[in-house]
PDB file of C-alpha atoms in Angstrom:
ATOM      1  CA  UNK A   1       0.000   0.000   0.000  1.00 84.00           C
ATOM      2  CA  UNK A   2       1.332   3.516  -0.778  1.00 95.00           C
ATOM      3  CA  UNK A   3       2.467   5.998   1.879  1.00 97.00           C
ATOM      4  CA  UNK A   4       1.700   9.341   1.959  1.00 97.00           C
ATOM      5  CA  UNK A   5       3.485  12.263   3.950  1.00 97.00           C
ATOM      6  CA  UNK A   6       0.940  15.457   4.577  1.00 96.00           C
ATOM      7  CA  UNK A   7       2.513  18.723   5.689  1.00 95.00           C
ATOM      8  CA  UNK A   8       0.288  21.057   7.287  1.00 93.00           C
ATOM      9  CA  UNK A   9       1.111  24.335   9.303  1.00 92.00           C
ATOM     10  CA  UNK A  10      -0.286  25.612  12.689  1.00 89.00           C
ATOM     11  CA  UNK A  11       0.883  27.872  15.820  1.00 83.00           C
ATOM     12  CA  UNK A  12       3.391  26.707  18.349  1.00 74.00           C
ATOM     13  CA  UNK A  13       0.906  25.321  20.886  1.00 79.00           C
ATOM     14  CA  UNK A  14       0.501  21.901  22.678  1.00 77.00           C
ATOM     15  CA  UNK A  15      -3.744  22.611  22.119  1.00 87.00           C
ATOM     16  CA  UNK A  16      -2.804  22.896  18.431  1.00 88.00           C
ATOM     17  CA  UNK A  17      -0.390  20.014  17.914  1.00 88.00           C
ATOM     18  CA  UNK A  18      -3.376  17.903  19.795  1.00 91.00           C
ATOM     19  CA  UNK A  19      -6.035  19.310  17.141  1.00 92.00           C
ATOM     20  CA  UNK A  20      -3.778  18.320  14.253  1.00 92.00           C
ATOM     21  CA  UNK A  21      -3.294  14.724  15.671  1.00 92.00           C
ATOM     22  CA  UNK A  22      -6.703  14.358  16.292  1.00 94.00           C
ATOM     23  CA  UNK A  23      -7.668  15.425  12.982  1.00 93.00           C
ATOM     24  CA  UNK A  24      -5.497  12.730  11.339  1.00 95.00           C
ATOM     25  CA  UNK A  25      -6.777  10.113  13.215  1.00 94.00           C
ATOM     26  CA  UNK A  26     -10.151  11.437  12.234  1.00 95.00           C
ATOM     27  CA  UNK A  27      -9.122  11.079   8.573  1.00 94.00           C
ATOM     28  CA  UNK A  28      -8.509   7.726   8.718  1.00 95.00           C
ATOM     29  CA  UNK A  29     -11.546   6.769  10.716  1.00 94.00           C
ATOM     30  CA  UNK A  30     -13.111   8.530   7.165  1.00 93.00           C
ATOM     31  CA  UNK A  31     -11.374   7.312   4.618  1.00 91.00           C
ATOM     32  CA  UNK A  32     -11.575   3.284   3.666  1.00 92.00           C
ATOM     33  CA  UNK A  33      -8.471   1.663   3.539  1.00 95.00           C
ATOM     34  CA  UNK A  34      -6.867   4.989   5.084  1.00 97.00           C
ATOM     35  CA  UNK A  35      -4.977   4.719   8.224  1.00 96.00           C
ATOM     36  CA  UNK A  36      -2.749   6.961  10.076  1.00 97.00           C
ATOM     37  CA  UNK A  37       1.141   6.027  11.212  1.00 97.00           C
ATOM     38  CA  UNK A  38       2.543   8.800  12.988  1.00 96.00           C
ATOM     39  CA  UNK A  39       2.038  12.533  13.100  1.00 94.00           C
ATOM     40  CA  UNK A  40       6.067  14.511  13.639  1.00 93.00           C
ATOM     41  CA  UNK A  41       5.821  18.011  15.446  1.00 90.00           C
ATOM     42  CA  UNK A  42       8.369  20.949  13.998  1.00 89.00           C
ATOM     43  CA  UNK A  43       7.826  23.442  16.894  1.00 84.00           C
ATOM     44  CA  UNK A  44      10.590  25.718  15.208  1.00 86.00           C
ATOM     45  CA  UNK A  45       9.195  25.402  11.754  1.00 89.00           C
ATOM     46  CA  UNK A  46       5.327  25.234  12.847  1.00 90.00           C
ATOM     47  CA  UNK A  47       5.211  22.497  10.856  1.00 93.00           C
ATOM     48  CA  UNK A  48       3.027  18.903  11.534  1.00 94.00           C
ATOM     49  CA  UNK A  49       3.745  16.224   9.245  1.00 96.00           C
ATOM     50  CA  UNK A  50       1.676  13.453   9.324  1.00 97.00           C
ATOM     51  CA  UNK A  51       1.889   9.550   7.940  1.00 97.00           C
ATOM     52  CA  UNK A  52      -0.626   7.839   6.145  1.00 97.00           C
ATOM     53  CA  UNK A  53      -1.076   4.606   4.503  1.00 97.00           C
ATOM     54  CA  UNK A  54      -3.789   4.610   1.781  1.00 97.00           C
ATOM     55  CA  UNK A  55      -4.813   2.878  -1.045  1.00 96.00           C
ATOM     56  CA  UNK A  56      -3.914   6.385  -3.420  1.00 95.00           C
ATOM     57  CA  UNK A  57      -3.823   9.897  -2.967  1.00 95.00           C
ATOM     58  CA  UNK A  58      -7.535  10.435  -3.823  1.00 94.00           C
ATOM     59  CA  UNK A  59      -8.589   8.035  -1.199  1.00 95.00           C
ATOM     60  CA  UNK A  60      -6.523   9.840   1.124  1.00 95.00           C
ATOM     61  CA  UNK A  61      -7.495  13.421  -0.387  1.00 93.00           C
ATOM     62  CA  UNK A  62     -10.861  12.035  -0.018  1.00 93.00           C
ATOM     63  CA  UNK A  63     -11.270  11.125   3.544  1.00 94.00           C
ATOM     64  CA  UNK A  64      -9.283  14.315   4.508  1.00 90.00           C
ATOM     65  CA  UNK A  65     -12.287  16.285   3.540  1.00 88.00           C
TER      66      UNK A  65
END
């Protein structure tokens, strides 16, 4: 199954960096065949980058909306 990396940005804030994760795991729950590996915090860069496994990038596009 492909893996996708998805870079999002938010402030520097343990409350946001729990929204984001929470989020991704709500994208999986969405999408079929979607699931969520790991979610990396850039405090620095206010960056989240989050892991997915999904069957393509539509399905993944998909259950992210």
């Amino acid at each position: 199954m492909p893996r996708f990396l998805v870079e999002s940005y938010l402030a520097a804030s343990p409350k946001a960096f729990d929204d984001a994760c929470e989020r991704a795991r709500l994208t999986a729950e969405a999408g079929r065949g979607v699931r969520h590996i790991d979610t990396t915090y850039l405090p620095g860069d206010e960056t989240v980058l989050h892991l997915f496994d999904a069957p393509s990038a539509e399905a993944l596009d998909k259950a992210g909306r």
